[in-house]
PDB file of C-alpha atoms in Angstrom:
ATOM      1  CA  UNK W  72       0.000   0.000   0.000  1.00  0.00           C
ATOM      2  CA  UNK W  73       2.956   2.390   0.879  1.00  0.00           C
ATOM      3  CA  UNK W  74       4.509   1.379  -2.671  1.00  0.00           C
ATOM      4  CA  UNK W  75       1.038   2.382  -4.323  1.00  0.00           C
ATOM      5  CA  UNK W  76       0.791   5.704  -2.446  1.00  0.00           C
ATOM      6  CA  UNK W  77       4.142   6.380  -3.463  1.00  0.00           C
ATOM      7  CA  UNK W  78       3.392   5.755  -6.867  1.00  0.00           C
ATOM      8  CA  UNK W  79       0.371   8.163  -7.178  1.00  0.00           C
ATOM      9  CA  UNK W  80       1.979  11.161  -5.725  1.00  0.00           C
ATOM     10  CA  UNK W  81       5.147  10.899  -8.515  1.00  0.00           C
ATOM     11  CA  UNK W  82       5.074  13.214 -10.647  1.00  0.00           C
ATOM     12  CA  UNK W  83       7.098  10.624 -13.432  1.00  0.00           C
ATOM     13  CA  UNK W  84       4.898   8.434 -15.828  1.00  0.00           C
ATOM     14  CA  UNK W  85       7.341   6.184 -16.508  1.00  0.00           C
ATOM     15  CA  UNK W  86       7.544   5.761 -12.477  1.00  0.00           C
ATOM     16  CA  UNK W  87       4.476   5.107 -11.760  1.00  0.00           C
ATOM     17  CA  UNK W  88       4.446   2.369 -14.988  1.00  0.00           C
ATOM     18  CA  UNK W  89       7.437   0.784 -13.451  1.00  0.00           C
ATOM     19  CA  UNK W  90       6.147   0.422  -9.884  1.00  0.00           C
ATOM     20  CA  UNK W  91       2.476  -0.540 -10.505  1.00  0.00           C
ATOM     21  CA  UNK W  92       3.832  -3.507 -13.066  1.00  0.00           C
ATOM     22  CA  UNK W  93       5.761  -4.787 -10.508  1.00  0.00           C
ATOM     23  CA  UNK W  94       3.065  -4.247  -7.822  1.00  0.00           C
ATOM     24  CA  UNK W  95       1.084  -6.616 -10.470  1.00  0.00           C
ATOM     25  CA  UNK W  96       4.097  -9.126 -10.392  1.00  0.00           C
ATOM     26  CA  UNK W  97       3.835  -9.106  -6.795  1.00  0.00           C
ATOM     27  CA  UNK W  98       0.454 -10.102  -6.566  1.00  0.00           C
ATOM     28  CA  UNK W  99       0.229 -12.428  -9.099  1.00  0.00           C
ATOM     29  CA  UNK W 100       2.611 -14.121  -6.651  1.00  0.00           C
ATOM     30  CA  UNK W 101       0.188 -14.441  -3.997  1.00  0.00           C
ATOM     31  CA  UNK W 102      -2.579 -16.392  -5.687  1.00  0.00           C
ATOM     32  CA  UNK W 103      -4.121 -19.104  -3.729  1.00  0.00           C
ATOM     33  CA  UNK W 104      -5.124 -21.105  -5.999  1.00  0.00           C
ATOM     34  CA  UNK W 105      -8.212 -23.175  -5.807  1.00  0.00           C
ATOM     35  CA  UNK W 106      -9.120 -26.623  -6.890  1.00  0.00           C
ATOM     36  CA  UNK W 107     -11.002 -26.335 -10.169  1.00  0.00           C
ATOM     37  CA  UNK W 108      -9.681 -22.620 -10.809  1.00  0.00           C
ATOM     38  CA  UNK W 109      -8.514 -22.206 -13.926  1.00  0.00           C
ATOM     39  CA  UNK W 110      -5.144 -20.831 -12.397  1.00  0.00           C
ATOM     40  CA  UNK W 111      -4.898 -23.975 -10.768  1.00  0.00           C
ATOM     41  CA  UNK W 112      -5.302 -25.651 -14.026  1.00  0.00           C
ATOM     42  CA  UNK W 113      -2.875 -23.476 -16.252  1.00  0.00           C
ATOM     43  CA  UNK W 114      -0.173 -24.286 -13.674  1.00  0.00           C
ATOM     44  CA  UNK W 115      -0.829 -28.110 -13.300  1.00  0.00           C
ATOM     45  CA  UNK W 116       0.043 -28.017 -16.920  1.00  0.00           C
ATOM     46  CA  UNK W 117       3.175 -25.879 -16.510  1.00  0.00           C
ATOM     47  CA  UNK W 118       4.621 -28.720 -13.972  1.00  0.00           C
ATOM     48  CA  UNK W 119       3.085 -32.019 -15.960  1.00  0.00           C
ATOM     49  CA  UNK W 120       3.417 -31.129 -19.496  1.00  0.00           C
ATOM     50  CA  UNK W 121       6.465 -28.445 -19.899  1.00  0.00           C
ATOM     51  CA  UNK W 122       8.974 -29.560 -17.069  1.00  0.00           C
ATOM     52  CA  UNK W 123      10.851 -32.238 -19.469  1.00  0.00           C
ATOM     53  CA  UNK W 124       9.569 -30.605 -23.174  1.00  0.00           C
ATOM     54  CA  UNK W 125      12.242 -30.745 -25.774  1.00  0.00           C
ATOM     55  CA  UNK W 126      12.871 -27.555 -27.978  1.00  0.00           C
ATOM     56  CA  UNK W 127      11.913 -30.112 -31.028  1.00  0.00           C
ATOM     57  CA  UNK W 128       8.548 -30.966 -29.388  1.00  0.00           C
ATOM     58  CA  UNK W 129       8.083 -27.281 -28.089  1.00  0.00           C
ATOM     59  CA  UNK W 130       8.795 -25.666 -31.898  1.00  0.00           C
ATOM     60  CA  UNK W 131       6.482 -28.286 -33.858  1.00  0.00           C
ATOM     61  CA  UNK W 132       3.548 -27.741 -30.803  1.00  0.00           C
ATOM     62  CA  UNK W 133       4.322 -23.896 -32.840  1.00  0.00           C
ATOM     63  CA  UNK W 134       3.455 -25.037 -35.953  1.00  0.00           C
ATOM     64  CA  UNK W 135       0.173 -26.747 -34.523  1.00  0.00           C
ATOM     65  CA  UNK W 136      -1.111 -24.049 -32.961  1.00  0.00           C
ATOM     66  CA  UNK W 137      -0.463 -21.521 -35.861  1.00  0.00           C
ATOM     67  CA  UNK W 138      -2.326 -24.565 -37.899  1.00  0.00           C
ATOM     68  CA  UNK W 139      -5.452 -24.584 -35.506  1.00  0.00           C
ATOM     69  CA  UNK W 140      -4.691 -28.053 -34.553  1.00  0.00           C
ATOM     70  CA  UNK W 141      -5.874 -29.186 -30.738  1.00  0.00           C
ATOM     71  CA  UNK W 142      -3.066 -29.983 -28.323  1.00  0.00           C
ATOM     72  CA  UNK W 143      -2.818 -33.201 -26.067  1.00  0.00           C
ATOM     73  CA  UNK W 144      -1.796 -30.932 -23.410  1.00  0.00           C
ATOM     74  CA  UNK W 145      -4.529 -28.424 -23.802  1.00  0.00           C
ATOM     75  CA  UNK W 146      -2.989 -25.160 -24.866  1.00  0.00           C
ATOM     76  CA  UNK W 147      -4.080 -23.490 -27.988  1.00  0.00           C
ATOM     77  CA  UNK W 148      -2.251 -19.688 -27.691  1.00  0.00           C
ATOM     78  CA  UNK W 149       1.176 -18.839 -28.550  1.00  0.00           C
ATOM     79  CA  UNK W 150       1.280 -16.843 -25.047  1.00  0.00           C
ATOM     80  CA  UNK W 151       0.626 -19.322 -23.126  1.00  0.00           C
ATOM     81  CA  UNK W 152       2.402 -21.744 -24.502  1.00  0.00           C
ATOM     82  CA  UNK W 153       5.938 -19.519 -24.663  1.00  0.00           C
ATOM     83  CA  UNK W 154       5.424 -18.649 -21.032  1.00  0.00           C
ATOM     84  CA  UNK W 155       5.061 -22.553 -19.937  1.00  0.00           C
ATOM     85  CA  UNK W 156       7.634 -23.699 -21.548  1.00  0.00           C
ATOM     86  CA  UNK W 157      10.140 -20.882 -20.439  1.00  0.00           C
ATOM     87  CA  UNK W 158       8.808 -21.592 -16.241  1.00  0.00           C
ATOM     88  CA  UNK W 159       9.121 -25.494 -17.043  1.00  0.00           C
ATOM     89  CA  UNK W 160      11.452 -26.382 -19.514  1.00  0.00           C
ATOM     90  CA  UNK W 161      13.648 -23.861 -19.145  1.00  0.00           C
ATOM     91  CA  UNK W 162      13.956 -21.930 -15.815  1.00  0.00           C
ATOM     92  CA  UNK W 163      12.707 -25.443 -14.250  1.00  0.00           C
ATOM     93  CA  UNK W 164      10.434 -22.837 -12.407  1.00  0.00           C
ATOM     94  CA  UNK W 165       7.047 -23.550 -12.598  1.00  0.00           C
ATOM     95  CA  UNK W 166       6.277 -21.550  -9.748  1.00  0.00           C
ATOM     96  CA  UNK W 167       7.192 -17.960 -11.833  1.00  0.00           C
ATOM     97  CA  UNK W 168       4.304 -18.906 -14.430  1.00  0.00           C
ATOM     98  CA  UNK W 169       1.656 -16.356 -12.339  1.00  0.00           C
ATOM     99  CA  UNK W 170       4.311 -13.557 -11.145  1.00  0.00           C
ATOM    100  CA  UNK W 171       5.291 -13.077 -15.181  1.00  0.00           C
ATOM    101  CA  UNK W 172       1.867 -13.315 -16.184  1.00  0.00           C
ATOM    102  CA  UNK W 173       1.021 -10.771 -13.602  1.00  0.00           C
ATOM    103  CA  UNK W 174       3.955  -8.402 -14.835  1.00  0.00           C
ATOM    104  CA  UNK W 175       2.451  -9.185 -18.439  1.00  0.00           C
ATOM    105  CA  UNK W 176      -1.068  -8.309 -17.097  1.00  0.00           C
ATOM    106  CA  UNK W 177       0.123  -5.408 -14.803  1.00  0.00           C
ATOM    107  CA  UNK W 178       2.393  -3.390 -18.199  1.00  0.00           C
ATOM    108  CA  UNK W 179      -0.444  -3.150 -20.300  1.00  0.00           C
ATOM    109  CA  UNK W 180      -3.220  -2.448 -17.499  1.00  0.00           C
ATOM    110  CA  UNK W 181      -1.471  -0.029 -15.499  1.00  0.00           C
ATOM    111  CA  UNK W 182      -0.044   1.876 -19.101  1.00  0.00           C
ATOM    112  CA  UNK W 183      -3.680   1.793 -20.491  1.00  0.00           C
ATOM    113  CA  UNK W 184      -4.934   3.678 -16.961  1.00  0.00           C
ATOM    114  CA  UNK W 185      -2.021   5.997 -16.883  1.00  0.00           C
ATOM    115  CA  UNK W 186      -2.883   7.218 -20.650  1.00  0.00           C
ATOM    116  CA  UNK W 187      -6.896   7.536 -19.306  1.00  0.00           C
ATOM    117  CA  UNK W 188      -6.005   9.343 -16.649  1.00  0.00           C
ATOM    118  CA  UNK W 189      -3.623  11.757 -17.858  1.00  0.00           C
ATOM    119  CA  UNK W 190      -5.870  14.779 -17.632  1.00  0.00           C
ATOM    120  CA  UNK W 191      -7.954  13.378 -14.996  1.00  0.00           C
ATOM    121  CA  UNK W 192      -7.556  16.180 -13.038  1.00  0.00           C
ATOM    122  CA  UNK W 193      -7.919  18.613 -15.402  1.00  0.00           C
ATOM    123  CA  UNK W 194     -11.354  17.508 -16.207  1.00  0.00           C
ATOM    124  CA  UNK W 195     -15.080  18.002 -15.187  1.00  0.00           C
ATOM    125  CA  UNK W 196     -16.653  14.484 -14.250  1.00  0.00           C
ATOM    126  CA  UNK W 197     -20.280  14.148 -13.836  1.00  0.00           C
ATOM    127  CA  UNK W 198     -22.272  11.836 -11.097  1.00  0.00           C
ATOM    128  CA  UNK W 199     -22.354   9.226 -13.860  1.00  0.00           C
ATOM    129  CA  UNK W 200     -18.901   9.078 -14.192  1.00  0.00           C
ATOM    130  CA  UNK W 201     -17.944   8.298 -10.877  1.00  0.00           C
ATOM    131  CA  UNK W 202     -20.883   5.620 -11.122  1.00  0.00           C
ATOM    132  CA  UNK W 203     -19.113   3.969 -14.084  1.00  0.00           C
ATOM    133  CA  UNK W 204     -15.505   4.026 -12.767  1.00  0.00           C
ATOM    134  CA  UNK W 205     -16.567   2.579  -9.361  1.00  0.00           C
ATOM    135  CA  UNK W 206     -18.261  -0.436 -11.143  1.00  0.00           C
ATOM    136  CA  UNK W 207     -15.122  -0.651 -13.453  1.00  0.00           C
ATOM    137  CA  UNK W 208     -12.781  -1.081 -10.592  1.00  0.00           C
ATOM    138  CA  UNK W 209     -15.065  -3.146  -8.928  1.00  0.00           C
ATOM    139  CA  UNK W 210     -15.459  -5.256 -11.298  1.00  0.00           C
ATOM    140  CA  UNK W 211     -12.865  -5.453 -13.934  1.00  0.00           C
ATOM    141  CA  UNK W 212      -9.197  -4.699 -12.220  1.00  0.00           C
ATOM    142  CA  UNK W 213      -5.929  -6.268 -11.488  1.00  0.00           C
ATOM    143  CA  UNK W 214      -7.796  -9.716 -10.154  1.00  0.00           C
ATOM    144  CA  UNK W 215      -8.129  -9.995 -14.207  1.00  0.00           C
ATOM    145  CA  UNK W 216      -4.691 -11.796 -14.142  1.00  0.00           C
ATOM    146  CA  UNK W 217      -6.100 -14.849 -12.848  1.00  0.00           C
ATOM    147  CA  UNK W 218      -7.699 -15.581 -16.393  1.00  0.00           C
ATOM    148  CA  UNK W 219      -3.747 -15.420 -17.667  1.00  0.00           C
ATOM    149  CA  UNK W 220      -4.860 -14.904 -21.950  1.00  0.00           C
ATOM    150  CA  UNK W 221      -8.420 -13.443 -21.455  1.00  0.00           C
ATOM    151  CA  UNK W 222      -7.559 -10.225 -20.096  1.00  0.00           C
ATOM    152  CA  UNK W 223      -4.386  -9.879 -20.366  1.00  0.00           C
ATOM    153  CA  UNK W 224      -5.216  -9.692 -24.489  1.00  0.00           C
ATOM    154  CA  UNK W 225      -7.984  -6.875 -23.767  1.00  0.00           C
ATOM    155  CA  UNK W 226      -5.397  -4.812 -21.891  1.00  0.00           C
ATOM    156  CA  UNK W 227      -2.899  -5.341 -24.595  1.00  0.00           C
ATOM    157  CA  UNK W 228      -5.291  -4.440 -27.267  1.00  0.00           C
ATOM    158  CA  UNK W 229      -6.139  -1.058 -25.441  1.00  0.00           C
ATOM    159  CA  UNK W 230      -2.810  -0.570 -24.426  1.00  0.00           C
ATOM    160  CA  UNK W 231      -2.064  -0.718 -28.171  1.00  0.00           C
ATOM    161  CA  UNK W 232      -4.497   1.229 -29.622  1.00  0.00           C
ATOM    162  CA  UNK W 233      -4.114   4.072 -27.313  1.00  0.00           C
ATOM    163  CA  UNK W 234      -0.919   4.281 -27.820  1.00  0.00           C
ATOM    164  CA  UNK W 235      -0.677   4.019 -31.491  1.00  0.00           C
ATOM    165  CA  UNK W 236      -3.739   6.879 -31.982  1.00  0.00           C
ATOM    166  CA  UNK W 237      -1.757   9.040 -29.627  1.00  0.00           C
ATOM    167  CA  UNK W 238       1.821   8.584 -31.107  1.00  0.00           C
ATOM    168  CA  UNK W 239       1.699   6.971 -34.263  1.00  0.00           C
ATOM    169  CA  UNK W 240       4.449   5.047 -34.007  1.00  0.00           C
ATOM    170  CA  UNK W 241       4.881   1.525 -35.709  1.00  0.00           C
ATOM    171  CA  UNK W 242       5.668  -0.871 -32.954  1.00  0.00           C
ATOM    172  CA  UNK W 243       1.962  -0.050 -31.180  1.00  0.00           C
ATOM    173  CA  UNK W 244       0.157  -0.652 -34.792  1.00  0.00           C
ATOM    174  CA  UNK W 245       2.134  -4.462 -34.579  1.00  0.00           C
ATOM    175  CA  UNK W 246       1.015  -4.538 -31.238  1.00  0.00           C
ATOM    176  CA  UNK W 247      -2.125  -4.193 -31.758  1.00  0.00           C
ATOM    177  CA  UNK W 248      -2.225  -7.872 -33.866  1.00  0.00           C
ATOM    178  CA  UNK W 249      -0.616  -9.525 -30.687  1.00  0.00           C
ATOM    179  CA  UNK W 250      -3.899 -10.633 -28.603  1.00  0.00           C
ATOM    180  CA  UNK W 251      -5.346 -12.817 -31.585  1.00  0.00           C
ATOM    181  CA  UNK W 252      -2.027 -14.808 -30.423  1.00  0.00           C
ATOM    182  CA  UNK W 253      -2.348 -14.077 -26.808  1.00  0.00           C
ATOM    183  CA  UNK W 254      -6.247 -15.708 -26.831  1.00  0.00           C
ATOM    184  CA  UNK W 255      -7.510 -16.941 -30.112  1.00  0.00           C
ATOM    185  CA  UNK W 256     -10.653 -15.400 -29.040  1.00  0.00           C
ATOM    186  CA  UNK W 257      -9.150 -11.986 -30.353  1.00  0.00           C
ATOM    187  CA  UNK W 258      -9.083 -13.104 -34.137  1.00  0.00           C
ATOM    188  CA  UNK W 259     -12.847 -11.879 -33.991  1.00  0.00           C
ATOM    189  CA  UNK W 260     -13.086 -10.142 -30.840  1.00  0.00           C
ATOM    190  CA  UNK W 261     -10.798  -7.727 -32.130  1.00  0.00           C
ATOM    191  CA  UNK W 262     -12.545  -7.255 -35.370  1.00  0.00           C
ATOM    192  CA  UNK W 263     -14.155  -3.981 -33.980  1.00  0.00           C
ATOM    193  CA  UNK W 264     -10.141  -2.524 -33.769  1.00  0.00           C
ATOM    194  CA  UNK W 265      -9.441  -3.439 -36.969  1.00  0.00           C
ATOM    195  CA  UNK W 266     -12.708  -1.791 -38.415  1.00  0.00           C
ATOM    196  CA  UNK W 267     -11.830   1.730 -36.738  1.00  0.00           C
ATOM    197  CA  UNK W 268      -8.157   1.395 -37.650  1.00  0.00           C
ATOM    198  CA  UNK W 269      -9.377   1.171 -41.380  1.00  0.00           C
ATOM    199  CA  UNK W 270     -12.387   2.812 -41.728  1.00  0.00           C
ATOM    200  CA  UNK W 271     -11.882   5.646 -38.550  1.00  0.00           C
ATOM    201  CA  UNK W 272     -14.016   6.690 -35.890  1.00  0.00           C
ATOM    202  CA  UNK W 273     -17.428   6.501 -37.199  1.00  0.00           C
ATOM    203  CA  UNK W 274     -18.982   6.768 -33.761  1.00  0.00           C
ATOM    204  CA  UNK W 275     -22.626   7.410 -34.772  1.00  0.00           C
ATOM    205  CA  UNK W 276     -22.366   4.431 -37.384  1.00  0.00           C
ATOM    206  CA  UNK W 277     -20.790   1.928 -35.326  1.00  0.00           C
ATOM    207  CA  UNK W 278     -22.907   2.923 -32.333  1.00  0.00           C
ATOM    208  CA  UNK W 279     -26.635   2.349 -34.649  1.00  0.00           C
ATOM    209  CA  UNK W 280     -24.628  -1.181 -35.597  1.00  0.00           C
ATOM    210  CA  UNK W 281     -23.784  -1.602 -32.246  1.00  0.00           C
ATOM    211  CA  UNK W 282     -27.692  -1.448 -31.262  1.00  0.00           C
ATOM    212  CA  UNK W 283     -29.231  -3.049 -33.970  1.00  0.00           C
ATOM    213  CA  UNK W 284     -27.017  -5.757 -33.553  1.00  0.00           C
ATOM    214  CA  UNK W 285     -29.444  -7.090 -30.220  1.00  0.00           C
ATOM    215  CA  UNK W 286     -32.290  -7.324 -32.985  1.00  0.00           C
ATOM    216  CA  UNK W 287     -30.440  -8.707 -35.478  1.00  0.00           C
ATOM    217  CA  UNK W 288     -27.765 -10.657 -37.396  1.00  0.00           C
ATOM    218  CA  UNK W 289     -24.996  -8.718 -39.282  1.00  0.00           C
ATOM    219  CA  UNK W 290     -22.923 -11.488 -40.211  1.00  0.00           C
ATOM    220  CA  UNK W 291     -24.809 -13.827 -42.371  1.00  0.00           C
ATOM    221  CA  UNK W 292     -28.715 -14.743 -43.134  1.00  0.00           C
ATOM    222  CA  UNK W 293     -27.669 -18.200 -41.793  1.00  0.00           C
ATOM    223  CA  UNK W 294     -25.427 -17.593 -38.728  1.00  0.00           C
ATOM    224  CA  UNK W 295     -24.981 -21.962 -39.322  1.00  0.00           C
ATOM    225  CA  UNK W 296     -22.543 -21.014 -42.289  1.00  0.00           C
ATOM    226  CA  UNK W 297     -20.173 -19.139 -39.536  1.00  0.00           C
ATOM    227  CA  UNK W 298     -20.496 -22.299 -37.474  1.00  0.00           C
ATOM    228  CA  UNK W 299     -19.693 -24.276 -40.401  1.00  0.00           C
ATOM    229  CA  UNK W 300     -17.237 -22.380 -41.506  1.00  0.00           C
ATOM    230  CA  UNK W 301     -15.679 -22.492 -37.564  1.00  0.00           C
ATOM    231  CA  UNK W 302     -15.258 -25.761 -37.439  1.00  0.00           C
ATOM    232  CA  UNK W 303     -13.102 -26.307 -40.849  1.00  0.00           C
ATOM    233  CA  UNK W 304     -10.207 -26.777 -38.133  1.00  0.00           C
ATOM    234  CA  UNK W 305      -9.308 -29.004 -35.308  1.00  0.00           C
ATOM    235  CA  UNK W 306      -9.412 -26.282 -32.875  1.00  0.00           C
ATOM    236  CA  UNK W 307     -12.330 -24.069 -34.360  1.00  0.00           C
ATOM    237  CA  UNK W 308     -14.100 -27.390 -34.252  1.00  0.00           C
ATOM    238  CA  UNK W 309     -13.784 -27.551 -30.534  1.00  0.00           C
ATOM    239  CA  UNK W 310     -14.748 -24.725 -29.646  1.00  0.00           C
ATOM    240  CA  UNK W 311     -17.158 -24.521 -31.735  1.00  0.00           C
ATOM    241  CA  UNK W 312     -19.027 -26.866 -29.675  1.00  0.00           C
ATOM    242  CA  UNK W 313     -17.764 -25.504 -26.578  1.00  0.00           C
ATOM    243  CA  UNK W 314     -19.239 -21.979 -26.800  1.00  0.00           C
ATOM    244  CA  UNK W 315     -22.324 -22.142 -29.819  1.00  0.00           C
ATOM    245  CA  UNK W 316     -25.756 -22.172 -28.882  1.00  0.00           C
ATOM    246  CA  UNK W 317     -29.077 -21.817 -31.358  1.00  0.00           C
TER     247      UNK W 317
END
């Protein structure tokens, strides 16, 4: 808490950036995990499945999950499978998998706040915003790390996009193709980035889409030809199943 104060009251971005991703390190340290959690799960397979990996086995497993193809051991994003195999295989460390994954998840949170809240003081903020940031925090915050890819994509995705609209620069427009790899989720969950990125900011369009969309289908006459079309692959195929209802 004294680390956090301290943080506030700098004066230094880059400070405060530096201290609350290591806060984030620190406390995804201190997870007690649960039987049936799925931190509890993601680390089992850190210790059973990427303690004795071979670099052969560990670049083909690459190859499969570039290819879509389903996993023995489970895992079916690049992130998570880099990060296991580093903890086990390498650093014989299964035990760092949740403090990097909180440093990970704390980077891109804490840099996406900062850049919110540059000009927080600066700025008039209604009854309704105080609403919605005390339901944010309450609800979506640093406890996100548990998920490991889930959030940690979202926060790079914002990270990235702010970042790049404010700046310009390059290395945030790459960055903002990471997630898809980070939680393949993010191949269409991201599509909304992508459509802003090429088309710009049409808020008034987007927004109509946006509430239309609860009344009806945008993507095809027969939403059973994106299911179809889904399941062409071993892994879109599982999931598939896994997450499509009528």
């Amino acid at each position: 808490m004294v680390s956090l104060i301290r943080a506030m009251k700098s004066k230094s971005t880059n400070f405060k950036h530096q201290l609350l991703t290591l806060l984030a390190g620190i406390y995804g340290s201190t997870f007690v995990l649960l039987d049936g959690a799925d931190g509890t799960e993601h680390l089992r397979r850190v210790s059973e499945y990427y303690s004795d990996m071979s670099f052969k086995l560990f670049t083909y497993q690459i190859y499969q999950i570039l290819t879509f193809q389903t996993l023995d051991n489970g895992t079916a994003d690049l992130y998570k499978h880099f990060l296991s195999y580093i903890c086990g295989a390498v650093l014989e460390m299964p035990f760092l998998f949740f403090p990097i994954v909180g440093l990970v998840y704390g980077y891109f949170f804490s840099g996406s706040l900062l850049i919110v809240y540059k000009n927080f003081y600066r700025t008039k903020k209604s009854l309704l915003f105080w609403v919605v940031a005390f339901v944010f925090f309450m609800l979506k915050n640093i406890e996100g790390i548990n998920t490991v890819r889930t959030w940690t994509g979202l926060w790079i995705l914002v990270y990235a996009c702010l970042k790049y609209y404010e700046t310009k620069k390059l290395k945030y427009l790459i960055l903002m193709f990471v997630p898809p790899f980070v939680h393949f989720s993010y191949f269409i969950m991201a599509l909304p980035a992508y459509i802003v990125l090429v088309f710009g900011n049409r808020k008034t369009v987007f927004f109509s889409i946006f509430v239309l969309s609860f009344f009806f289908s945008f993507l095809t006459p027969n939403p059973q030809e994106v299911t179809d079309t889904l399941s062409q692959t071993e892994l879109g195929a599982g999931r598939t199943q896994a997450y499509s209802v009528e």
